[in-house]
Amino acid sequence: MSEVEETLERVKVQAGVEGYLIADQSGTVLRRFPSMSQELAEAYAEAMKHLSKKSRNVVRDLDPKNELKYLRIRAKKHEVLVAFDSEFLVIIIQRWNPAS
């Protein structure tokens, strides 16, 4: 099993993970969580492709020597974690419950 497959298996069994996907920089989905529909994976890939590009530009505009590598978005019910480099986007969707 490759290192990527081993990592995806570890992510898959984490409590709260509802989906993940790996996409290339054009937004093409290369891998996705088994129960995640292709349409949902494509929607996340497209949205996060644009958001990550804009976010990286903002960070670069504020400090040209800095580079954004990771983005975490917390919504009411979910948290979306996005890691990116020059070739790939890795997106993880997990349930989020506020502390009581």
mmCIF file of N, CA, C and O in Angstrom:
data_model
loop_
_atom_site.group_PDB
_atom_site.id
_atom_site.type_symbol
_atom_site.label_atom_id
_atom_site.label_comp_id
_atom_site.label_asym_id
_atom_site.label_seq_id
_atom_site.Cartn_x
_atom_site.Cartn_y
_atom_site.Cartn_z
ATOM 1 N N MET A 1 0.854 -1.183 0.000
ATOM 2 C CA MET A 1 0.000 0.000 0.000
ATOM 3 C C MET A 1 0.898 1.244 0.000
ATOM 4 O O MET A 1 1.853 1.319 0.757
ATOM 5 N N SER A 2 0.561 2.205 -0.827
ATOM 6 C CA SER A 2 1.368 3.415 -0.931
ATOM 7 C C SER A 2 1.162 4.310 0.295
ATOM 8 O O SER A 2 0.219 4.135 1.070
ATOM 9 N N GLU A 3 2.046 5.273 0.442
ATOM 10 C CA GLU A 3 1.955 6.212 1.556
ATOM 11 C C GLU A 3 0.647 7.007 1.483
ATOM 12 O O GLU A 3 0.012 7.266 2.505
ATOM 13 N N VAL A 4 0.232 7.365 0.281
ATOM 14 C CA VAL A 4 -1.030 8.102 0.108
ATOM 15 C C VAL A 4 -2.206 7.243 0.569
ATOM 16 O O VAL A 4 -3.078 7.713 1.304
ATOM 17 N N GLU A 5 -2.228 5.985 0.142
ATOM 18 C CA GLU A 5 -3.317 5.082 0.543
ATOM 19 C C GLU A 5 -3.348 4.893 2.052
ATOM 20 O O GLU A 5 -4.419 4.881 2.660
ATOM 21 N N GLU A 6 -2.194 4.738 2.673
ATOM 22 C CA GLU A 6 -2.129 4.573 4.123
ATOM 23 C C GLU A 6 -2.670 5.812 4.838
ATOM 24 O O GLU A 6 -3.419 5.702 5.801
ATOM 25 N N THR A 7 -2.308 6.983 4.338
ATOM 26 C CA THR A 7 -2.783 8.229 4.935
ATOM 27 C C THR A 7 -4.292 8.366 4.784
ATOM 28 O O THR A 7 -4.993 8.738 5.729
ATOM 29 N N LEU A 8 -4.816 8.040 3.598
ATOM 30 C CA LEU A 8 -6.263 8.119 3.377
ATOM 31 C C LEU A 8 -7.009 7.145 4.285
ATOM 32 O O LEU A 8 -8.087 7.463 4.794
ATOM 33 N N GLU A 9 -6.453 5.966 4.511
ATOM 34 C CA GLU A 9 -7.082 5.003 5.415
ATOM 35 C C GLU A 9 -7.124 5.546 6.843
ATOM 36 O O GLU A 9 -8.116 5.384 7.544
ATOM 37 N N ARG A 10 -6.055 6.207 7.271
ATOM 38 C CA ARG A 10 -6.037 6.804 8.622
ATOM 39 C C ARG A 10 -7.067 7.920 8.731
ATOM 40 O O ARG A 10 -7.749 8.055 9.743
ATOM 41 N N VAL A 11 -7.183 8.736 7.691
ATOM 42 C CA VAL A 11 -8.166 9.834 7.700
ATOM 43 C C VAL A 11 -9.580 9.268 7.732
ATOM 44 O O VAL A 11 -10.432 9.737 8.483
ATOM 45 N N LYS A 12 -9.819 8.250 6.931
ATOM 46 C CA LYS A 12 -11.155 7.673 6.797
ATOM 47 C C LYS A 12 -11.728 7.186 8.122
ATOM 48 O O LYS A 12 -12.929 7.284 8.355
ATOM 49 N N VAL A 13 -10.897 6.669 8.995
ATOM 50 C CA VAL A 13 -11.393 6.089 10.245
ATOM 51 C C VAL A 13 -11.419 7.088 11.405
ATOM 52 O O VAL A 13 -11.842 6.737 12.502
ATOM 53 N N GLN A 14 -11.003 8.321 11.189
ATOM 54 C CA GLN A 14 -11.042 9.328 12.247
ATOM 55 C C GLN A 14 -12.495 9.700 12.559
ATOM 56 O O GLN A 14 -13.317 9.849 11.653
ATOM 57 N N ALA A 15 -12.780 9.850 13.831
ATOM 58 C CA ALA A 15 -14.133 10.233 14.247
ATOM 59 C C ALA A 15 -14.496 11.590 13.653
ATOM 60 O O ALA A 15 -13.693 12.520 13.680
ATOM 61 N N GLY A 16 -15.692 11.679 13.111
ATOM 62 C CA GLY A 16 -16.191 12.944 12.586
ATOM 63 C C GLY A 16 -15.914 13.196 11.122
ATOM 64 O O GLY A 16 -16.507 14.095 10.530
ATOM 65 N N VAL A 17 -15.029 12.437 10.510
ATOM 66 C CA VAL A 17 -14.729 12.664 9.092
ATOM 67 C C VAL A 17 -15.911 12.200 8.248
ATOM 68 O O VAL A 17 -16.349 11.067 8.337
ATOM 69 N N GLU A 18 -16.437 13.120 7.457
ATOM 70 C CA GLU A 18 -17.573 12.812 6.593
ATOM 71 C C GLU A 18 -17.175 12.707 5.134
ATOM 72 O O GLU A 18 -17.957 12.245 4.307
ATOM 73 N N GLY A 19 -15.989 13.154 4.808
ATOM 74 C CA GLY A 19 -15.543 13.047 3.433
ATOM 75 C C GLY A 19 -14.149 13.592 3.253
ATOM 76 O O GLY A 19 -13.650 14.336 4.094
ATOM 77 N N TYR A 20 -13.530 13.181 2.171
ATOM 78 C CA TYR A 20 -12.244 13.737 1.781
ATOM 79 C C TYR A 20 -12.132 13.622 0.272
ATOM 80 O O TYR A 20 -12.852 12.850 -0.358
ATOM 81 N N LEU A 21 -11.253 14.409 -0.289
ATOM 82 C CA LEU A 21 -10.968 14.275 -1.705
ATOM 83 C C LEU A 21 -9.606 14.843 -2.005
ATOM 84 O O LEU A 21 -9.088 15.673 -1.264
ATOM 85 N N ILE A 22 -9.033 14.327 -3.051
ATOM 86 C CA ILE A 22 -7.783 14.855 -3.585
ATOM 87 C C ILE A 22 -8.096 15.294 -5.004
ATOM 88 O O ILE A 22 -8.697 14.553 -5.783
ATOM 89 N N ALA A 23 -7.709 16.526 -5.313
ATOM 90 C CA ALA A 23 -7.956 17.074 -6.650
ATOM 91 C C ALA A 23 -6.666 17.697 -7.168
ATOM 92 O O ALA A 23 -5.798 18.089 -6.379
ATOM 93 N N ASP A 24 -6.557 17.777 -8.475
ATOM 94 C CA ASP A 24 -5.402 18.489 -9.033
ATOM 95 C C ASP A 24 -5.725 19.983 -9.047
ATOM 96 O O ASP A 24 -6.828 20.398 -8.677
ATOM 97 N N GLN A 25 -4.786 20.802 -9.458
ATOM 98 C CA GLN A 25 -4.971 22.255 -9.404
ATOM 99 C C GLN A 25 -6.043 22.767 -10.372
ATOM 100 O O GLN A 25 -6.545 23.863 -10.194
ATOM 101 N N SER A 26 -6.428 21.954 -11.352
ATOM 102 C CA SER A 26 -7.507 22.372 -12.250
ATOM 103 C C SER A 26 -8.877 22.039 -11.662
ATOM 104 O O SER A 26 -9.903 22.394 -12.224
ATOM 105 N N GLY A 27 -8.906 21.327 -10.523
ATOM 106 C CA GLY A 27 -10.173 20.982 -9.874
ATOM 107 C C GLY A 27 -10.693 19.602 -10.225
ATOM 108 O O GLY A 27 -11.781 19.229 -9.795
ATOM 109 N N THR A 28 -9.928 18.824 -10.962
ATOM 110 C CA THR A 28 -10.335 17.464 -11.307
ATOM 111 C C THR A 28 -10.147 16.555 -10.098
ATOM 112 O O THR A 28 -9.056 16.485 -9.532
ATOM 113 N N VAL A 29 -11.214 15.862 -9.707
ATOM 114 C CA VAL A 29 -11.160 14.978 -8.548
ATOM 115 C C VAL A 29 -10.399 13.707 -8.926
ATOM 116 O O VAL A 29 -10.757 13.011 -9.873
ATOM 117 N N LEU A 30 -9.345 13.420 -8.146
ATOM 118 C CA LEU A 30 -8.526 12.234 -8.399
ATOM 119 C C LEU A 30 -8.905 11.083 -7.472
ATOM 120 O O LEU A 30 -8.896 9.928 -7.885
ATOM 121 N N ARG A 31 -9.234 11.397 -6.227
ATOM 122 C CA ARG A 31 -9.678 10.408 -5.245
ATOM 123 C C ARG A 31 -10.728 11.064 -4.370
ATOM 124 O O ARG A 31 -10.708 12.262 -4.157
ATOM 125 N N ARG A 32 -11.619 10.229 -3.831
ATOM 126 C CA ARG A 32 -12.639 10.757 -2.933
ATOM 127 C C ARG A 32 -13.055 9.696 -1.931
ATOM 128 O O ARG A 32 -12.808 8.509 -2.135
ATOM 129 N N PHE A 33 -13.676 10.150 -0.860
ATOM 130 C CA PHE A 33 -14.216 9.278 0.170
ATOM 131 C C PHE A 33 -15.210 8.333 -0.489
ATOM 132 O O PHE A 33 -16.020 8.772 -1.313
ATOM 133 N N PRO A 34 -15.178 7.037 -0.160
ATOM 134 C CA PRO A 34 -16.035 6.069 -0.867
ATOM 135 C C PRO A 34 -17.524 6.415 -0.895
ATOM 136 O O PRO A 34 -18.184 6.207 -1.910
ATOM 137 N N SER A 35 -18.059 6.965 0.186
ATOM 138 C CA SER A 35 -19.498 7.263 0.202
ATOM 139 C C SER A 35 -19.828 8.669 -0.306
ATOM 140 O O SER A 35 -20.995 9.056 -0.350
ATOM 141 N N MET A 36 -18.840 9.427 -0.718
ATOM 142 C CA MET A 36 -19.064 10.789 -1.218
ATOM 143 C C MET A 36 -19.396 10.716 -2.706
ATOM 144 O O MET A 36 -18.677 10.087 -3.486
ATOM 145 N N SER A 37 -20.485 11.362 -3.098
ATOM 146 C CA SER A 37 -20.861 11.343 -4.513
ATOM 147 C C SER A 37 -19.849 12.122 -5.351
ATOM 148 O O SER A 37 -19.196 13.052 -4.858
ATOM 149 N N GLN A 38 -19.741 11.746 -6.609
ATOM 150 C CA GLN A 38 -18.830 12.435 -7.522
ATOM 151 C C GLN A 38 -19.231 13.904 -7.664
ATOM 152 O O GLN A 38 -18.371 14.782 -7.700
ATOM 153 N N GLU A 39 -20.536 14.169 -7.702
ATOM 154 C CA GLU A 39 -21.022 15.539 -7.861
ATOM 155 C C GLU A 39 -20.629 16.408 -6.669
ATOM 156 O O GLU A 39 -20.199 17.552 -6.836
ATOM 157 N N LEU A 40 -20.785 15.877 -5.459
ATOM 158 C CA LEU A 40 -20.414 16.631 -4.257
ATOM 159 C C LEU A 40 -18.902 16.856 -4.220
ATOM 160 O O LEU A 40 -18.445 17.962 -3.910
ATOM 161 N N ALA A 41 -18.144 15.838 -4.553
ATOM 162 C CA ALA A 41 -16.682 15.971 -4.583
ATOM 163 C C ALA A 41 -16.264 17.040 -5.592
ATOM 164 O O ALA A 41 -15.396 17.876 -5.297
ATOM 165 N N GLU A 42 -16.875 17.048 -6.751
ATOM 166 C CA GLU A 42 -16.550 18.056 -7.765
ATOM 167 C C GLU A 42 -16.924 19.459 -7.307
ATOM 168 O O GLU A 42 -16.200 20.417 -7.576
ATOM 169 N N ALA A 43 -18.060 19.584 -6.609
ATOM 170 C CA ALA A 43 -18.484 20.893 -6.095
ATOM 171 C C ALA A 43 -17.470 21.418 -5.074
ATOM 172 O O ALA A 43 -17.082 22.599 -5.123
ATOM 173 N N TYR A 44 -17.053 20.567 -4.144
ATOM 174 C CA TYR A 44 -16.040 20.975 -3.162
ATOM 175 C C TYR A 44 -14.724 21.328 -3.855
ATOM 176 O O TYR A 44 -14.095 22.341 -3.525
ATOM 177 N N ALA A 45 -14.297 20.514 -4.805
ATOM 178 C CA ALA A 45 -13.034 20.762 -5.493
ATOM 179 C C ALA A 45 -13.057 22.102 -6.218
ATOM 180 O O ALA A 45 -12.100 22.879 -6.127
ATOM 181 N N GLU A 46 -14.139 22.378 -6.899
ATOM 182 C CA GLU A 46 -14.243 23.634 -7.646
ATOM 183 C C GLU A 46 -14.256 24.837 -6.698
ATOM 184 O O GLU A 46 -13.538 25.821 -6.908
ATOM 185 N N ALA A 47 -15.063 24.756 -5.650
ATOM 186 C CA ALA A 47 -15.159 25.876 -4.701
ATOM 187 C C ALA A 47 -13.831 26.103 -3.981
ATOM 188 O O ALA A 47 -13.369 27.246 -3.857
ATOM 189 N N MET A 48 -13.211 25.045 -3.521
ATOM 190 C CA MET A 48 -11.960 25.182 -2.770
ATOM 191 C C MET A 48 -10.798 25.585 -3.666
ATOM 192 O O MET A 48 -9.862 26.239 -3.217
ATOM 193 N N LYS A 49 -10.866 25.218 -4.946
ATOM 194 C CA LYS A 49 -9.834 25.650 -5.896
ATOM 195 C C LYS A 49 -9.818 27.175 -5.966
ATOM 196 O O LYS A 49 -8.765 27.803 -5.838
ATOM 197 N N HIS A 50 -10.997 27.756 -6.117
ATOM 198 C CA HIS A 50 -11.087 29.218 -6.208
ATOM 199 C C HIS A 50 -10.745 29.889 -4.882
ATOM 200 O O HIS A 50 -10.001 30.873 -4.853
ATOM 201 N N LEU A 51 -11.278 29.358 -3.792
ATOM 202 C CA LEU A 51 -11.028 29.955 -2.486
ATOM 203 C C LEU A 51 -9.554 29.872 -2.108
ATOM 204 O O LEU A 51 -8.982 30.835 -1.596
ATOM 205 N N SER A 52 -8.922 28.741 -2.361
ATOM 206 C CA SER A 52 -7.506 28.603 -2.006
ATOM 207 C C SER A 52 -6.634 29.539 -2.838
ATOM 208 O O SER A 52 -5.685 30.133 -2.330
ATOM 209 N N LYS A 53 -6.981 29.720 -4.103
ATOM 210 C CA LYS A 53 -6.207 30.638 -4.949
ATOM 211 C C LYS A 53 -6.329 32.065 -4.438
ATOM 212 O O LYS A 53 -5.332 32.778 -4.311
ATOM 213 N N LYS A 54 -7.554 32.472 -4.110
ATOM 214 C CA LYS A 54 -7.757 33.832 -3.601
ATOM 215 C C LYS A 54 -7.070 34.018 -2.247
ATOM 216 O O LYS A 54 -6.462 35.057 -1.997
ATOM 217 N N SER A 55 -7.166 33.014 -1.397
ATOM 218 C CA SER A 55 -6.540 33.093 -0.075
ATOM 219 C C SER A 55 -5.027 33.198 -0.190
ATOM 220 O O SER A 55 -4.390 33.979 0.521
ATOM 221 N N ARG A 56 -4.453 32.421 -1.079
ATOM 222 C CA ARG A 56 -2.998 32.488 -1.282
ATOM 223 C C ARG A 56 -2.588 33.863 -1.787
ATOM 224 O O ARG A 56 -1.562 34.409 -1.371
ATOM 225 N N ASN A 57 -3.388 34.434 -2.679
ATOM 226 C CA ASN A 57 -3.077 35.771 -3.192
ATOM 227 C C ASN A 57 -3.142 36.827 -2.098
ATOM 228 O O ASN A 57 -2.304 37.732 -2.058
ATOM 229 N N VAL A 58 -4.115 36.722 -1.202
ATOM 230 C CA VAL A 58 -4.230 37.677 -0.096
ATOM 231 C C VAL A 58 -2.997 37.604 0.795
ATOM 232 O O VAL A 58 -2.408 38.625 1.151
ATOM 233 N N VAL A 59 -2.602 36.391 1.151
ATOM 234 C CA VAL A 59 -1.423 36.224 2.009
ATOM 235 C C VAL A 59 -0.178 36.778 1.308
ATOM 236 O O VAL A 59 0.630 37.484 1.910
ATOM 237 N N ARG A 60 -0.035 36.490 0.036
ATOM 238 C CA ARG A 60 1.114 36.986 -0.726
ATOM 239 C C ARG A 60 1.091 38.508 -0.832
ATOM 240 O O ARG A 60 2.127 39.156 -0.757
ATOM 241 N N ASP A 61 -0.101 39.107 -0.992
ATOM 242 C CA ASP A 61 -0.210 40.565 -1.064
ATOM 243 C C ASP A 61 0.178 41.216 0.264
ATOM 244 O O ASP A 61 0.793 42.281 0.276
ATOM 245 N N LEU A 62 -0.180 40.573 1.363
ATOM 246 C CA LEU A 62 0.153 41.125 2.681
ATOM 247 C C LEU A 62 1.635 40.983 3.001
ATOM 248 O O LEU A 62 2.210 41.840 3.663
ATOM 249 N N ASP A 63 2.233 39.891 2.565
ATOM 250 C CA ASP A 63 3.655 39.641 2.816
ATOM 251 C C ASP A 63 4.212 38.800 1.671
ATOM 252 O O ASP A 63 4.026 37.582 1.649
ATOM 253 N N PRO A 64 4.900 39.415 0.721
ATOM 254 C CA PRO A 64 5.403 38.688 -0.452
ATOM 255 C C PRO A 64 6.338 37.521 -0.120
ATOM 256 O O PRO A 64 6.521 36.628 -0.937
ATOM 257 N N LYS A 65 6.907 37.499 1.071
ATOM 258 C CA LYS A 65 7.810 36.415 1.448
ATOM 259 C C LYS A 65 7.068 35.245 2.087
ATOM 260 O O LYS A 65 7.663 34.221 2.383
ATOM 261 N N ASN A 66 5.784 35.404 2.307
ATOM 262 C CA ASN A 66 4.988 34.381 2.971
ATOM 263 C C ASN A 66 4.193 33.587 1.938
ATOM 264 O O ASN A 66 3.920 34.064 0.842
ATOM 265 N N GLU A 67 3.811 32.369 2.325
ATOM 266 C CA GLU A 67 3.023 31.531 1.421
ATOM 267 C C GLU A 67 2.030 30.715 2.240
ATOM 268 O O GLU A 67 2.405 30.071 3.217
ATOM 269 N N LEU A 68 0.779 30.740 1.827
ATOM 270 C CA LEU A 68 -0.271 29.979 2.506
ATOM 271 C C LEU A 68 -0.201 28.523 2.067
ATOM 272 O O LEU A 68 -0.116 28.224 0.887
ATOM 273 N N LYS A 69 -0.230 27.612 3.047
ATOM 274 C CA LYS A 69 -0.161 26.175 2.764
ATOM 275 C C LYS A 69 -1.393 25.425 3.217
ATOM 276 O O LYS A 69 -1.664 24.327 2.754
ATOM 277 N N TYR A 70 -2.162 26.010 4.130
ATOM 278 C CA TYR A 70 -3.244 25.283 4.775
ATOM 279 C C TYR A 70 -4.368 26.249 5.106
ATOM 280 O O TYR A 70 -4.111 27.377 5.515
ATOM 281 N N LEU A 71 -5.594 25.806 4.917
ATOM 282 C CA LEU A 71 -6.764 26.635 5.163
ATOM 283 C C LEU A 71 -7.774 25.826 5.960
ATOM 284 O O LEU A 71 -8.016 24.653 5.643
ATOM 285 N N ARG A 72 -8.346 26.429 6.993
ATOM 286 C CA ARG A 72 -9.341 25.752 7.822
ATOM 287 C C ARG A 72 -10.573 26.636 7.889
ATOM 288 O O ARG A 72 -10.487 27.792 8.293
ATOM 289 N N ILE A 73 -11.706 26.070 7.494
ATOM 290 C CA ILE A 73 -12.957 26.825 7.453
ATOM 291 C C ILE A 73 -13.956 26.140 8.368
ATOM 292 O O ILE A 73 -14.262 24.963 8.187
ATOM 293 N N ARG A 74 -14.454 26.869 9.332
ATOM 294 C CA ARG A 74 -15.429 26.297 10.257
ATOM 295 C C ARG A 74 -16.783 26.939 9.988
ATOM 296 O O ARG A 74 -16.934 28.147 10.039
ATOM 297 N N ALA A 75 -17.750 26.108 9.687
ATOM 298 C CA ALA A 75 -19.128 26.554 9.484
ATOM 299 C C ALA A 75 -19.959 26.063 10.672
ATOM 300 O O ALA A 75 -19.414 25.519 11.640
ATOM 301 N N LYS A 76 -21.248 26.227 10.589
ATOM 302 C CA LYS A 76 -22.107 25.860 11.711
ATOM 303 C C LYS A 76 -22.057 24.359 12.025
ATOM 304 O O LYS A 76 -22.021 23.970 13.182
ATOM 305 N N LYS A 77 -22.044 23.514 10.999
ATOM 306 C CA LYS A 77 -22.092 22.071 11.216
ATOM 307 C C LYS A 77 -20.822 21.339 10.788
ATOM 308 O O LYS A 77 -20.597 20.213 11.200
ATOM 309 N N HIS A 78 -20.025 21.951 9.915
ATOM 310 C CA HIS A 78 -18.863 21.264 9.361
ATOM 311 C C HIS A 78 -17.610 22.122 9.459
ATOM 312 O O HIS A 78 -17.687 23.339 9.587
ATOM 313 N N GLU A 79 -16.516 21.439 9.330
ATOM 314 C CA GLU A 79 -15.226 22.088 9.224
ATOM 315 C C GLU A 79 -14.580 21.533 7.964
ATOM 316 O O GLU A 79 -14.609 20.318 7.732
ATOM 317 N N VAL A 80 -14.035 22.416 7.158
ATOM 318 C CA VAL A 80 -13.385 22.000 5.917
ATOM 319 C C VAL A 80 -11.906 22.346 6.045
ATOM 320 O O VAL A 80 -11.552 23.501 6.309
ATOM 321 N N LEU A 81 -11.071 21.347 5.885
ATOM 322 C CA LEU A 81 -9.628 21.515 5.979
ATOM 323 C C LEU A 81 -9.064 21.376 4.574
ATOM 324 O O LEU A 81 -9.359 20.401 3.881
ATOM 325 N N VAL A 82 -8.283 22.348 4.161
ATOM 326 C CA VAL A 82 -7.733 22.340 2.805
ATOM 327 C C VAL A 82 -6.216 22.517 2.885
ATOM 328 O O VAL A 82 -5.732 23.494 3.436
ATOM 329 N N ALA A 83 -5.505 21.552 2.366
ATOM 330 C CA ALA A 83 -4.054 21.647 2.241
ATOM 331 C C ALA A 83 -3.746 21.660 0.752
ATOM 332 O O ALA A 83 -4.369 20.936 -0.019
ATOM 333 N N PHE A 84 -2.795 22.491 0.349
ATOM 334 C CA PHE A 84 -2.520 22.596 -1.080
ATOM 335 C C PHE A 84 -1.052 22.850 -1.329
ATOM 336 O O PHE A 84 -0.330 23.342 -0.470
ATOM 337 N N ASP A 85 -0.630 22.461 -2.501
ATOM 338 C CA ASP A 85 0.708 22.774 -2.983
ATOM 339 C C ASP A 85 0.587 23.115 -4.457
ATOM 340 O O ASP A 85 -0.508 23.409 -4.933
ATOM 341 N N SER A 86 1.670 23.058 -5.177
ATOM 342 C CA SER A 86 1.628 23.469 -6.581
ATOM 343 C C SER A 86 0.881 22.481 -7.470
ATOM 344 O O SER A 86 0.478 22.830 -8.572
ATOM 345 N N GLU A 87 0.655 21.248 -6.994
ATOM 346 C CA GLU A 87 0.011 20.242 -7.836
ATOM 347 C C GLU A 87 -1.367 19.785 -7.366
ATOM 348 O O GLU A 87 -2.217 19.474 -8.181
ATOM 349 N N PHE A 88 -1.583 19.695 -6.060
ATOM 350 C CA PHE A 88 -2.785 19.054 -5.542
ATOM 351 C C PHE A 88 -3.484 19.857 -4.466
ATOM 352 O O PHE A 88 -2.868 20.664 -3.779
ATOM 353 N N LEU A 89 -4.790 19.597 -4.327
ATOM 354 C CA LEU A 89 -5.600 20.067 -3.200
ATOM 355 C C LEU A 89 -6.035 18.827 -2.428
ATOM 356 O O LEU A 89 -6.517 17.867 -3.035
ATOM 357 N N VAL A 90 -5.876 18.851 -1.125
ATOM 358 C CA VAL A 90 -6.392 17.787 -0.272
ATOM 359 C C VAL A 90 -7.451 18.435 0.607
ATOM 360 O O VAL A 90 -7.167 19.396 1.328
ATOM 361 N N ILE A 91 -8.673 17.937 0.513
ATOM 362 C CA ILE A 91 -9.813 18.534 1.222
ATOM 363 C C ILE A 91 -10.424 17.481 2.125
ATOM 364 O O ILE A 91 -10.721 16.368 1.683
ATOM 365 N N ILE A 92 -10.603 17.843 3.396
ATOM 366 C CA ILE A 92 -11.243 16.950 4.361
ATOM 367 C C ILE A 92 -12.447 17.673 4.939
ATOM 368 O O ILE A 92 -12.343 18.833 5.357
ATOM 369 N N ILE A 93 -13.586 17.003 4.962
ATOM 370 C CA ILE A 93 -14.822 17.546 5.526
ATOM 371 C C ILE A 93 -15.131 16.755 6.781
ATOM 372 O O ILE A 93 -15.182 15.527 6.744
ATOM 373 N N GLN A 94 -15.293 17.468 7.893
ATOM 374 C CA GLN A 94 -15.606 16.766 9.135
ATOM 375 C C GLN A 94 -16.706 17.490 9.887
ATOM 376 O O GLN A 94 -16.906 18.683 9.724
ATOM 377 N N ARG A 95 -17.438 16.696 10.693
ATOM 378 C CA ARG A 95 -18.465 17.280 11.562
ATOM 379 C C ARG A 95 -17.786 18.156 12.588
ATOM 380 O O ARG A 95 -16.695 17.865 13.054
ATOM 381 N N TRP A 96 -18.462 19.217 12.948
ATOM 382 C CA TRP A 96 -17.937 20.084 13.988
ATOM 383 C C TRP A 96 -19.034 20.336 15.000
ATOM 384 O O TRP A 96 -20.145 20.742 14.656
ATOM 385 N N ASN A 97 -18.725 20.072 16.237
ATOM 386 C CA ASN A 97 -19.658 20.325 17.344
ATOM 387 C C ASN A 97 -18.990 21.305 18.292
ATOM 388 O O ASN A 97 -17.893 21.031 18.786
ATOM 389 N N PRO A 98 -19.633 22.439 18.551
ATOM 390 C CA PRO A 98 -19.019 23.410 19.469
ATOM 391 C C PRO A 98 -18.924 22.821 20.877
ATOM 392 O O PRO A 98 -19.724 21.985 21.279
ATOM 393 N N ALA A 99 -17.912 23.269 21.590
ATOM 394 C CA ALA A 99 -17.753 22.830 22.974
ATOM 395 C C ALA A 99 -18.924 23.344 23.805
ATOM 396 O O ALA A 99 -19.416 24.441 23.613
ATOM 397 N N SER A 100 -19.364 22.517 24.726
ATOM 398 C CA SER A 100 -20.504 22.950 25.530
ATOM 399 C C SER A 100 -20.076 23.627 26.797
ATOM 400 O O SER A 100 -18.999 23.691 27.209
#
